[in-house]
């Protein structure tokens, strides 16, 4: 029986909901939430803007897109049968494989019958009388529900650079997160890539393989480290499948749910030789180890951070033949690891190719996009293709693009004007019965691990509400204040928060996002879970339930 039908407020007219729950987004969180809602017996629909499932892995089909986390630590952990059925082909799987995987999940659980594709949500309005939400799609249709669950991703609102003339270009151009389905042939083409974040790096190293000529427009260099990807052998496959419980147990124990965990030693507690040997080992190892498995003080001690930055700078100088180009590729304004570290495969070697040019936008800024290419302060560059790898309005951008209004018509965008305030990234006071999966201030890191935790937490709350005949859940302002104090305390002393990046809520291409905020939870995943588990164990006293 559906919750809407069974749990009406005593004495009040029976609310007419179309669905018990509406989920926005059919990415990894939306799909898993739908499975859990069905298990609870709730009637749910998922509205998805795209034409297929997959979210991030549906939209980001740019050349070279792939995991930077080990494939077998990334998939869903909740279905032991699926874990045995699915075989990842590489240690860090490419995007088409991940999209196939998510489609397989949708098939296995017959999820598509509850997903409405090509359905972009424009607005959501809380209805105080009905204790529910009315969701409005871009086509103007309205859909009423008791619970609104946002599964709209952390990096899902792409941003274009604020450069004049973008619309005037006569060649082909795409944002990496809006890449066409048809394969793009770069052979013999003059290609530009703007942006050198994790996406730009993956794109550049792939496009450079076939482009006639590639010009990279770099405004800020990033500290990149080798991915060391390779196929999974049959023997490894067997071992992986036999050790899934252990793999996921380890993910639950580490700081960011990756398979890597910080070294308990401080940088200067070992000799320079030991340090160098440790870093050489990390640099030669696959994945994020060099970032999240480094000395414990790498992101809190300036001198320690300088040492590892110098180590990586030496590597860049060794790998890039032209010393002037190498210097341009070495970040000077932020230390290693203080921004998301792009993982790469022969990225630096790309700049040794005769058909690749690096343009430093700090020396020669882009002035405008022209019908034939890009004009900088120094030159006119002509292109057939321009690729915008210019990132996302992260964390809150996807929320800002929906007109979400809570009690008294208050807009979420307005509420968050001075920075997002949440309860554990899942609830907002003033927005009852709205639950966010991966909202601002959830533990990020290895994202599917956070998704599963968030979905399970929300599902447990819904079960609790049903068992107690409750139809209203709202974060208490004092609980939000306590959580925010914890979020602030976790950020203290971290070099990461002294740097502009999507992790500190800065995007120079978005109005009002020029100053740093603590938009990301910087504590450990175990600490995050302990906090949320305590809320549930205490009977959800952090929430007003009715
Ligand atoms: P990022 O990491 O935000 O990178 C965006 C890049 O685009 C970055 O290098 C920007 O330079 C650059 N950019 C943005 N606007 C401009 C203009 N106007 N001119 C030149 N360059 C510009 O986004 P990604 O998509 O690479 O990665 C996002 C996350 O997705 C990543 O961390 C992974 O976790 C997955 P800037 O640094 O602002 O100078």
Coordinates of C-alpha atoms and ligand atoms in Angstrom, one line a residue:
X1 CA 0.0 0.0 0.0
X2 CA 1.3 3.4 -0.8
X3 CA 2.2 5.8 1.9
X4 CA 0.1 8.6 0.5
X5 CA -3.0 6.4 0.7
X6 CA -2.3 5.1 4.1
X7 CA -0.8 7.9 6.2
X8 CA -3.0 10.9 5.9
X9 CA -2.9 13.5 8.6
X10 CA -5.7 12.8 11.1
X11 CA -8.8 14.8 10.3
X12 CA -7.3 16.5 7.2
X13 CA -8.7 15.8 3.8
X14 CA -7.0 12.9 2.0
X15 CA -4.1 14.5 0.1
X16 CA -4.1 13.7 -3.6
X17 CA -0.6 12.8 -4.5
X18 CA 0.3 11.5 -7.9
X19 CA 3.2 9.6 -6.3
X20 CA 4.5 8.9 -2.8
X21 CA 7.9 10.1 -3.9
X22 CA 9.4 12.0 -6.8
X23 CA 13.1 11.5 -7.4
X24 CA 14.9 14.0 -9.6
X25 CA 17.6 12.4 -11.7
X26 CA 18.3 8.8 -12.9
X27 CA 22.0 8.7 -12.2
X28 CA 23.7 6.4 -9.7
X29 CA 21.8 7.9 -6.8
X30 CA 18.4 8.1 -8.4
X31 CA 18.6 4.5 -9.6
X32 CA 19.5 3.1 -6.2
X33 CA 17.0 5.3 -4.5
X34 CA 14.3 4.0 -6.8
X35 CA 15.2 0.4 -5.9
X36 CA 15.0 1.1 -2.2
X37 CA 11.7 3.1 -2.5
X38 CA 10.1 0.1 -4.3
X39 CA 11.3 -2.2 -1.5
X40 CA 9.5 0.1 0.9
X41 CA 6.4 -0.3 -1.1
X42 CA 6.3 3.4 -2.1
X43 CA 5.0 4.6 -5.4
X44 CA 7.8 6.6 -7.0
X45 CA 8.6 8.2 -10.3
X46 CA 12.0 9.5 -11.4
X47 CA 12.2 12.5 -13.7
X48 CA 15.3 12.5 -15.8
X49 CA 16.3 15.3 -18.3
X50 CA 18.3 12.9 -20.5
X51 CA 17.1 10.2 -22.8
X52 CA 18.8 7.4 -20.8
X53 CA 20.0 6.4 -17.3
X54 CA 23.4 7.1 -16.0
X55 CA 23.6 10.8 -14.9
X56 CA 27.2 11.8 -14.9
X57 CA 28.1 8.8 -17.0
X58 CA 25.3 9.6 -19.4
X59 CA 26.3 13.2 -20.0
X60 CA 30.1 13.0 -19.8
X61 CA 30.8 11.0 -22.9
X62 CA 33.8 13.1 -24.0
X63 CA 36.8 11.4 -25.4
X64 CA 39.0 9.8 -22.7
X65 CA 36.4 10.0 -19.9
X66 CA 37.0 7.3 -17.3
X67 CA 37.2 6.5 -13.6
X68 CA 40.0 7.7 -11.4
X69 CA 38.9 5.4 -8.7
X70 CA 39.4 1.6 -9.0
X71 CA 36.5 0.2 -10.9
X72 CA 35.8 -2.5 -8.3
X73 CA 35.6 0.0 -5.5
X74 CA 33.2 2.2 -7.6
X75 CA 30.3 -0.1 -8.5
X76 CA 27.2 -0.6 -6.3
X77 CA 28.0 -2.8 -3.4
X78 CA 24.4 -3.7 -2.4
X79 CA 23.8 -6.6 -4.7
X80 CA 26.2 -9.5 -4.3
X81 CA 24.8 -11.2 -7.3
X82 CA 25.4 -8.2 -9.5
X83 CA 29.0 -8.0 -8.2
X84 CA 29.6 -11.6 -9.4
X85 CA 27.8 -11.1 -12.7
X86 CA 29.6 -7.9 -13.8
X87 CA 33.2 -8.0 -14.8
X88 CA 35.1 -4.7 -15.1
X89 CA 37.5 -4.8 -18.0
X90 CA 40.1 -2.3 -16.7
X91 CA 41.3 -1.2 -13.3
X92 CA 40.0 2.3 -14.2
X93 CA 37.0 1.7 -16.5
X94 CA 36.2 4.0 -19.4
X95 CA 32.9 5.9 -19.5
X96 CA 31.1 3.7 -22.1
X97 CA 31.6 0.7 -19.9
X98 CA 30.2 2.5 -16.8
X99 CA 27.2 3.6 -18.8
X100 CA 26.7 0.0 -19.9
X101 CA 26.9 -1.1 -16.3
X102 CA 24.3 1.4 -15.1
X103 CA 22.0 0.3 -18.0
X104 CA 22.5 -3.3 -16.9
X105 CA 21.4 -2.3 -13.4
X106 CA 18.3 -0.5 -14.8
X107 CA 17.5 -3.7 -16.8
X108 CA 18.1 -6.1 -14.0
X109 CA 15.7 -4.1 -11.7
X110 CA 13.3 -3.1 -14.5
X111 CA 13.8 0.5 -13.4
X112 CA 12.9 2.3 -16.6
X113 CA 9.1 1.7 -16.1
X114 CA 9.2 4.3 -13.3
X115 CA 11.6 6.7 -15.1
X116 CA 10.3 9.5 -17.2
X117 CA 13.0 10.5 -19.6
X118 CA 13.3 13.9 -21.4
X119 CA 11.6 15.4 -18.3
X120 CA 13.6 18.3 -16.9
X121 CA 12.3 19.6 -13.6
X122 CA 11.9 23.4 -13.6
X123 CA 10.4 24.0 -10.2
X124 CA 9.3 22.3 -7.0
X125 CA 7.0 24.0 -4.5
X126 CA 6.2 22.8 -0.9
X127 CA 2.5 22.7 -0.1
X128 CA 2.0 23.2 3.6
X129 CA -1.6 22.1 3.7
X130 CA -0.9 18.8 1.9
X131 CA 2.5 18.3 3.5
X132 CA 3.9 17.5 0.1
X133 CA 5.5 18.9 -3.0
X134 CA 4.3 19.9 -6.4
X135 CA 6.9 19.4 -9.0
X136 CA 6.7 21.2 -12.3
X137 CA 8.4 20.0 -15.4
X138 CA 9.7 22.2 -18.2
X139 CA 6.7 21.1 -20.3
X140 CA 4.5 22.8 -17.8
X141 CA 3.0 19.6 -16.3
X142 CA 2.6 19.4 -12.5
X143 CA 3.1 16.3 -10.3
X144 CA 2.3 16.1 -6.7
X145 CA 4.1 13.9 -4.1
X146 CA 4.6 13.5 -0.4
X147 CA 8.4 13.3 -0.6
X148 CA 10.8 15.0 -2.9
X149 CA 14.2 13.4 -3.3
X150 CA 16.9 15.2 -5.3
X151 CA 19.5 13.0 -7.0
X152 CA 20.9 15.7 -9.2
X153 CA 24.6 15.2 -8.7
X154 CA 27.5 17.2 -7.5
X155 CA 29.0 18.1 -10.9
X156 CA 26.1 18.2 -13.2
X157 CA 25.5 21.9 -14.1
X158 CA 28.1 22.6 -16.8
X159 CA 29.4 26.1 -17.1
X160 CA 30.6 27.9 -20.2
X161 CA 33.4 30.4 -20.0
X162 CA 32.4 34.0 -20.0
X163 CA 34.2 34.8 -23.2
X164 CA 32.6 37.0 -25.9
X165 CA 31.7 35.5 -29.2
X166 CA 31.1 31.9 -28.2
X167 CA 28.0 31.7 -30.4
X168 CA 29.8 33.2 -33.4
X169 CA 32.1 30.2 -34.0
X170 CA 31.4 28.5 -37.3
X171 CA 33.2 25.3 -36.6
X172 CA 32.0 22.5 -34.2
X173 CA 32.2 23.1 -30.5
X174 CA 31.0 21.3 -27.4
X175 CA 31.2 21.4 -23.7
X176 CA 32.7 18.1 -22.5
X177 CA 29.6 17.4 -20.4
X178 CA 27.3 17.9 -23.4
X179 CA 29.3 15.7 -25.8
X180 CA 27.5 14.3 -28.9
X181 CA 26.6 10.6 -29.1
X182 CA 28.1 10.2 -32.5
X183 CA 31.9 9.6 -32.5
X184 CA 33.9 12.8 -33.3
X185 CA 36.8 12.3 -35.7
X186 CA 39.8 14.5 -34.9
X187 CA 42.0 13.3 -37.7
X188 CA 43.5 16.1 -39.6
X189 CA 41.5 18.7 -37.6
X190 CA 42.7 21.8 -35.8
X191 CA 41.4 21.4 -32.3
X192 CA 41.3 23.7 -29.3
X193 CA 40.7 22.6 -25.7
X194 CA 39.9 25.3 -23.1
X195 CA 40.4 24.1 -19.5
X196 CA 42.9 21.9 -17.8
X197 CA 41.0 20.4 -14.9
X198 CA 40.5 16.6 -14.5
X199 CA 38.2 16.6 -17.5
X200 CA 40.5 18.7 -19.7
X201 CA 43.4 16.5 -18.9
X202 CA 41.5 13.3 -19.9
X203 CA 40.3 15.0 -23.1
X204 CA 43.7 16.4 -24.1
X205 CA 45.6 13.2 -23.7
X206 CA 43.0 11.4 -25.9
X207 CA 42.5 14.0 -28.6
X208 CA 46.3 14.5 -29.0
X209 CA 46.5 10.9 -30.3
X210 CA 44.7 11.7 -33.5
X211 CA 44.2 15.5 -33.9
X212 CA 46.0 17.2 -36.8
X213 CA 46.9 20.0 -34.5
X214 CA 45.9 20.5 -30.8
X215 CA 46.1 23.9 -29.0
X216 CA 45.5 23.8 -25.2
X217 CA 44.4 27.0 -23.5
X218 CA 45.5 26.8 -19.9
X219 CA 44.5 29.4 -17.4
X220 CA 45.7 27.6 -14.2
X221 CA 47.9 24.5 -14.4
X222 CA 47.0 21.6 -12.2
X223 CA 49.2 19.1 -10.4
X224 CA 48.5 15.8 -12.2
X225 CA 49.8 12.3 -11.4
X226 CA 49.9 9.0 -13.3
X227 CA 46.8 6.8 -13.3
X228 CA 48.7 3.6 -14.3
X229 CA 45.6 2.0 -15.8
X230 CA 45.7 -1.5 -17.3
X231 CA 43.3 -4.3 -18.2
X232 CA 42.2 -6.7 -15.4
X233 CA 43.6 -10.1 -16.0
X234 CA 41.4 -13.2 -15.5
X235 CA 43.3 -14.1 -12.4
X236 CA 42.8 -10.6 -11.0
X237 CA 39.1 -10.8 -11.9
X238 CA 38.7 -14.0 -9.9
X239 CA 40.5 -12.4 -6.9
X240 CA 38.4 -9.3 -7.1
X241 CA 35.2 -11.2 -7.2
X242 CA 36.3 -13.3 -4.3
X243 CA 37.2 -10.3 -2.2
X244 CA 34.3 -7.9 -2.7
X245 CA 33.3 -8.0 1.0
X246 CA 36.8 -7.1 2.0
X247 CA 37.1 -4.4 -0.7
X248 CA 33.9 -2.6 0.5
X249 CA 34.8 -3.1 4.1
X250 CA 38.1 -1.3 3.4
X251 CA 36.3 1.5 1.6
X252 CA 34.1 2.0 4.7
X253 CA 37.2 2.4 6.9
X254 CA 39.2 4.9 4.8
X255 CA 39.0 8.7 5.0
X256 CA 37.3 9.2 1.6
X257 CA 36.1 5.6 0.9
X258 CA 38.9 5.0 -1.6
X259 CA 41.1 2.0 -1.3
X260 CA 43.9 4.3 -0.3
X261 CA 44.3 5.7 3.2
X262 CA 46.7 8.4 4.5
X263 CA 50.1 7.3 5.9
X264 CA 50.0 7.8 9.6
X265 CA 53.5 9.3 9.5
X266 CA 54.3 13.0 9.2
X267 CA 56.4 14.2 6.2
X268 CA 59.3 15.2 8.4
X269 CA 59.2 12.2 10.7
X270 CA 61.1 10.2 8.1
X271 CA 64.5 10.9 6.5
X272 CA 64.7 12.7 3.1
X273 CA 65.7 9.4 1.5
X274 CA 62.7 7.5 3.0
X275 CA 60.4 10.3 1.9
X276 CA 61.7 10.3 -1.7
X277 CA 61.4 6.4 -1.8
X278 CA 57.9 6.6 -0.5
X279 CA 56.8 9.2 -3.0
X280 CA 58.5 7.3 -5.9
X281 CA 56.5 4.3 -4.9
X282 CA 53.3 6.3 -4.8
X283 CA 54.0 8.0 -8.1
X284 CA 54.5 4.5 -9.7
X285 CA 51.3 3.1 -8.1
X286 CA 47.9 3.2 -9.7
X287 CA 45.1 5.6 -8.7
X288 CA 44.7 8.3 -6.0
X289 CA 47.3 6.9 -3.6
X290 CA 49.6 9.9 -4.1
X291 CA 46.8 12.2 -3.2
X292 CA 44.9 10.5 -0.5
X293 CA 47.4 7.9 0.6
X294 CA 50.2 10.4 1.3
X295 CA 51.8 11.6 4.6
X296 CA 49.0 12.6 7.0
X297 CA 50.2 16.3 7.1
X298 CA 50.4 16.9 3.4
X299 CA 47.3 19.2 3.3
X300 CA 47.8 20.8 6.7
X301 CA 51.6 21.6 7.0
X302 CA 52.8 24.2 4.5
X303 CA 56.4 23.0 4.5
X304 CA 55.2 19.4 4.0
X305 CA 53.0 20.5 1.1
X306 CA 56.0 22.4 -0.4
X307 CA 58.1 19.3 -0.3
X308 CA 55.6 17.0 -2.2
X309 CA 54.9 19.9 -4.6
X310 CA 58.6 20.1 -5.4
X311 CA 58.7 16.3 -5.9
X312 CA 55.9 16.5 -8.4
X313 CA 57.4 19.6 -10.1
X314 CA 60.6 17.6 -10.6
X315 CA 58.6 14.8 -12.3
X316 CA 57.0 17.3 -14.7
X317 CA 60.4 18.8 -15.6
X318 CA 61.7 15.3 -16.3
X319 CA 58.7 14.4 -18.5
X320 CA 58.4 17.6 -20.5
X321 CA 61.3 18.3 -22.9
X322 CA 61.0 22.0 -23.3
X323 CA 61.9 23.6 -20.0
X324 CA 59.8 26.7 -20.8
X325 CA 56.7 24.6 -21.4
X326 CA 57.4 22.5 -18.3
X327 CA 57.4 25.7 -16.2
X328 CA 54.1 26.7 -17.6
X329 CA 52.7 23.3 -16.6
X330 CA 53.9 23.6 -13.0
X331 CA 51.3 25.3 -10.7
X332 CA 52.8 28.2 -8.8
X333 CA 49.8 29.5 -6.9
X334 CA 48.6 26.3 -5.1
X335 CA 50.2 23.3 -3.6
X336 CA 49.9 19.7 -4.6
X337 CA 46.6 18.1 -3.6
X338 CA 44.9 21.3 -2.5
X339 CA 42.7 20.9 -5.6
X340 CA 41.4 17.7 -7.1
X341 CA 44.4 15.9 -8.6
X342 CA 43.7 14.9 -12.2
X343 CA 45.1 11.5 -12.9
X344 CA 46.7 11.1 -16.3
X345 CA 48.2 8.7 -18.8
X346 CA 51.0 10.4 -20.8
X347 CA 49.5 13.8 -20.3
X348 CA 52.8 15.6 -19.9
X349 CA 54.3 13.8 -22.8
X350 CA 51.5 15.3 -25.1
X351 CA 53.4 18.6 -24.8
X352 CA 56.5 16.9 -26.4
X353 CA 54.4 16.2 -29.6
X354 CA 55.2 18.6 -32.5
X355 CA 51.4 19.0 -33.2
X356 CA 50.6 20.3 -29.7
X357 CA 50.8 23.9 -28.5
X358 CA 50.2 25.1 -25.0
X359 CA 48.8 28.6 -24.7
X360 CA 49.2 30.2 -21.2
X361 CA 46.0 32.3 -20.8
X362 CA 47.7 34.2 -17.9
X363 CA 50.4 35.5 -20.3
X364 CA 48.1 35.9 -23.3
X365 CA 44.5 35.9 -22.2
X366 CA 41.7 34.8 -24.5
X367 CA 40.0 38.0 -25.8
X368 CA 37.2 36.4 -27.8
X369 CA 35.9 33.5 -29.8
X370 CA 35.7 34.5 -33.4
X371 CA 33.9 32.8 -36.3
X372 CA 37.1 31.0 -37.2
X373 CA 38.7 30.3 -33.9
X374 CA 40.1 32.0 -30.8
X375 CA 41.8 35.4 -30.5
X376 CA 44.2 36.0 -27.6
X377 CA 46.0 39.2 -26.7
X378 CA 48.8 37.9 -28.9
X379 CA 47.4 35.9 -31.9
X380 CA 44.5 34.7 -33.9
X381 CA 44.2 30.9 -33.8
X382 CA 42.1 29.1 -36.3
X383 CA 40.2 25.9 -35.4
X384 CA 37.8 23.3 -36.8
X385 CA 36.7 22.2 -33.3
X386 CA 36.7 24.0 -30.0
X387 CA 36.2 21.9 -26.8
X388 CA 35.1 23.6 -23.6
X389 CA 36.4 21.6 -20.7
X390 CA 35.4 24.5 -18.4
X391 CA 33.8 22.6 -15.6
X392 CA 30.7 22.9 -13.5
X393 CA 28.7 25.1 -11.2
X394 CA 29.5 22.5 -8.6
X395 CA 27.6 21.3 -5.5
X396 CA 24.8 23.9 -5.5
X397 CA 24.6 24.7 -9.2
X398 CA 22.1 21.9 -10.0
X399 CA 19.9 23.1 -7.2
X400 CA 20.1 26.7 -8.3
X401 CA 18.8 25.7 -11.8
X402 CA 15.5 24.4 -10.3
X403 CA 13.2 26.9 -8.6
X404 CA 12.8 25.0 -5.3
X405 CA 10.5 26.7 -2.8
X406 CA 9.9 25.6 0.7
X407 CA 7.7 26.8 3.5
X408 CA 6.3 30.4 3.0
X409 CA 7.5 30.3 -0.6
X410 CA 11.1 30.7 0.4
X411 CA 13.5 30.0 -2.5
X412 CA 16.3 27.6 -1.8
X413 CA 18.6 29.7 -3.9
X414 CA 17.8 32.7 -1.6
X415 CA 18.2 30.6 1.5
X416 CA 21.7 29.6 0.3
X417 CA 22.7 33.0 -1.0
X418 CA 25.4 33.3 1.7
X419 CA 26.5 29.7 1.3
X420 CA 24.6 26.4 1.6
X421 CA 23.4 25.3 5.0
X422 CA 22.2 21.8 5.5
X423 CA 21.8 19.0 7.9
X424 CA 24.4 16.5 6.9
X425 CA 23.9 17.5 3.2
X426 CA 20.5 15.7 3.2
X427 CA 18.0 18.1 4.7
X428 CA 17.4 21.8 4.8
X429 CA 15.3 23.6 7.5
X430 CA 12.3 25.3 5.9
X431 CA 12.1 22.5 3.2
X432 CA 10.2 19.7 4.8
X433 CA 10.0 16.3 3.2
X434 CA 12.8 17.2 0.8
X435 CA 15.8 14.9 0.9
X436 CA 19.0 15.5 -1.0
X437 CA 21.3 12.7 -2.1
X438 CA 24.8 14.1 -2.4
X439 CA 23.6 17.6 -1.4
X440 CA 26.3 20.1 -0.2
X441 CA 28.2 18.8 2.9
X442 CA 27.8 15.1 2.3
X443 CA 31.0 13.2 2.5
X444 CA 32.3 13.0 -1.1
X445 CA 35.4 11.0 -2.0
X446 CA 34.5 7.8 -3.7
X447 CA 31.1 9.0 -4.7
X448 CA 29.1 5.7 -5.0
X449 CA 30.0 4.8 -1.4
X450 CA 28.5 8.2 -0.3
X451 CA 25.5 7.6 -2.5
X452 CA 24.7 4.2 -1.0
X453 CA 25.0 5.6 2.5
X454 CA 22.8 8.6 1.7
X455 CA 20.1 6.5 0.1
X456 CA 20.1 4.0 2.9
X457 CA 19.8 6.8 5.5
X458 CA 16.9 8.4 3.7
X459 CA 15.2 5.1 3.2
X460 CA 15.6 4.3 6.9
X461 CA 14.0 7.6 7.7
X462 CA 11.1 6.9 5.4
X463 CA 10.6 3.5 7.0
X464 CA 10.7 5.1 10.4
X465 CA 8.1 7.6 9.3
X466 CA 5.8 4.9 7.9
X467 CA 6.1 2.8 11.0
X468 CA 5.1 5.7 13.2
X469 CA 2.5 7.1 10.9
X470 CA 4.4 10.3 10.3
X471 CA 4.0 12.5 7.2
X472 CA 6.3 15.4 8.0
X473 CA 10.0 15.6 8.4
X474 CA 12.0 18.8 8.7
X475 CA 15.6 19.5 9.9
X476 CA 15.5 21.5 13.2
X477 CA 17.4 24.8 12.8
X478 CA 19.5 24.1 15.9
X479 CA 20.5 20.8 14.4
X480 CA 21.5 22.5 11.2
X481 CA 23.6 25.0 13.2
X482 CA 25.3 22.1 15.1
X483 CA 26.0 20.3 11.8
X484 CA 27.4 23.5 10.2
X485 CA 29.6 24.1 13.2
X486 CA 31.0 20.6 12.7
X487 CA 31.5 21.3 8.9
X488 CA 33.4 24.5 9.7
X489 CA 35.5 22.7 12.3
X490 CA 36.5 20.0 9.9
X491 CA 37.7 22.7 7.3
X492 CA 39.9 24.5 9.8
X493 CA 43.6 24.4 9.0
X494 CA 43.2 22.7 5.7
X495 CA 45.3 24.2 2.9
X496 CA 42.5 23.2 0.5
X497 CA 40.3 26.0 1.8
X498 CA 42.9 28.6 0.9
X499 CA 42.5 27.9 -2.8
X500 CA 39.9 28.8 -5.4
X501 CA 38.3 25.7 -6.9
X502 CA 35.0 24.0 -7.3
X503 CA 35.6 22.4 -3.9
X504 CA 35.6 25.8 -2.3
X505 CA 32.5 26.9 -4.2
X506 CA 34.4 29.3 -6.6
X507 CA 33.5 29.4 -10.3
X508 CA 34.5 32.6 -12.1
X509 CA 32.0 31.8 -14.8
X510 CA 29.0 32.0 -12.4
X511 CA 27.6 35.2 -11.0
X512 CA 27.8 35.3 -7.2
X513 CA 30.3 32.4 -6.9
X514 CA 33.5 34.4 -6.8
X515 CA 34.2 34.0 -3.1
X516 CA 35.1 30.9 -1.2
X517 CA 32.6 29.0 0.9
X518 CA 32.8 25.8 2.8
X519 CA 30.6 24.0 0.4
X520 CA 32.2 20.6 0.8
X521 CA 32.4 18.5 4.0
X522 CA 36.1 18.0 4.8
X523 CA 35.8 15.5 7.6
X524 CA 36.2 11.8 7.1
X525 CA 33.5 9.5 5.7
X526 CA 33.5 7.4 8.9
X527 CA 33.0 10.7 10.9
X528 CA 30.2 11.7 8.6
X529 CA 28.5 8.3 8.9
X530 CA 28.9 8.3 12.7
X531 CA 27.2 11.7 12.9
X532 CA 24.3 10.6 10.7
X533 CA 24.0 7.2 12.4
X534 CA 23.7 9.1 15.7
X535 CA 20.8 11.2 14.4
X536 CA 18.9 8.0 13.5
X537 CA 19.9 6.2 16.7
X538 CA 18.5 9.1 18.8
X539 CA 15.1 8.7 17.1
X540 CA 15.7 11.6 14.7
X541 CA 15.6 14.2 17.4
X542 CA 17.5 16.5 15.0
X543 CA 14.3 16.6 12.9
X544 CA 10.8 17.8 13.6
X545 CA 8.7 14.8 12.8
X546 CA 4.9 14.8 12.7
Ligands
LIG1 P1 37.4 22.1 -13.3 O1 38.3 21.3 -12.5 O2 36.5 23.1 -12.6 O3 38.2 22.7 -14.4 C1 37.7 23.7 -15.3 C2 38.9 24.2 -16.1 O4 38.4 25.2 -17.0 C3 39.9 24.9 -15.3 O5 41.2 24.6 -15.8 C4 39.6 26.4 -15.5 O6 40.6 27.3 -15.2 C5 39.2 26.4 -16.9 N1 38.4 27.6 -17.3 C6 37.2 27.9 -16.9 N2 36.9 29.1 -17.5 C7 37.9 29.5 -18.3 C8 38.2 30.6 -19.1 N3 37.3 31.6 -19.2 N4 39.4 30.6 -19.8 C9 40.3 29.6 -19.6 N5 40.1 28.6 -18.8 C10 38.9 28.5 -18.2 O7 36.3 21.1 -14.1 P2 36.5 19.7 -14.7 O8 35.4 19.4 -15.5 O9 37.9 19.5 -15.2 O10 36.5 18.8 -13.4 C11 35.4 18.8 -12.5 C12 35.4 17.6 -11.6 O11 34.7 16.6 -12.4 C13 36.7 17.0 -11.4 O12 37.3 17.5 -10.3 C14 36.4 15.5 -11.2 O13 36.1 15.3 -9.8 C15 35.2 15.3 -12.0 P3 40.9 27.9 -13.8 O14 41.4 26.8 -12.9 O15 39.5 28.4 -13.3 O16 41.8 29.0 -14.0

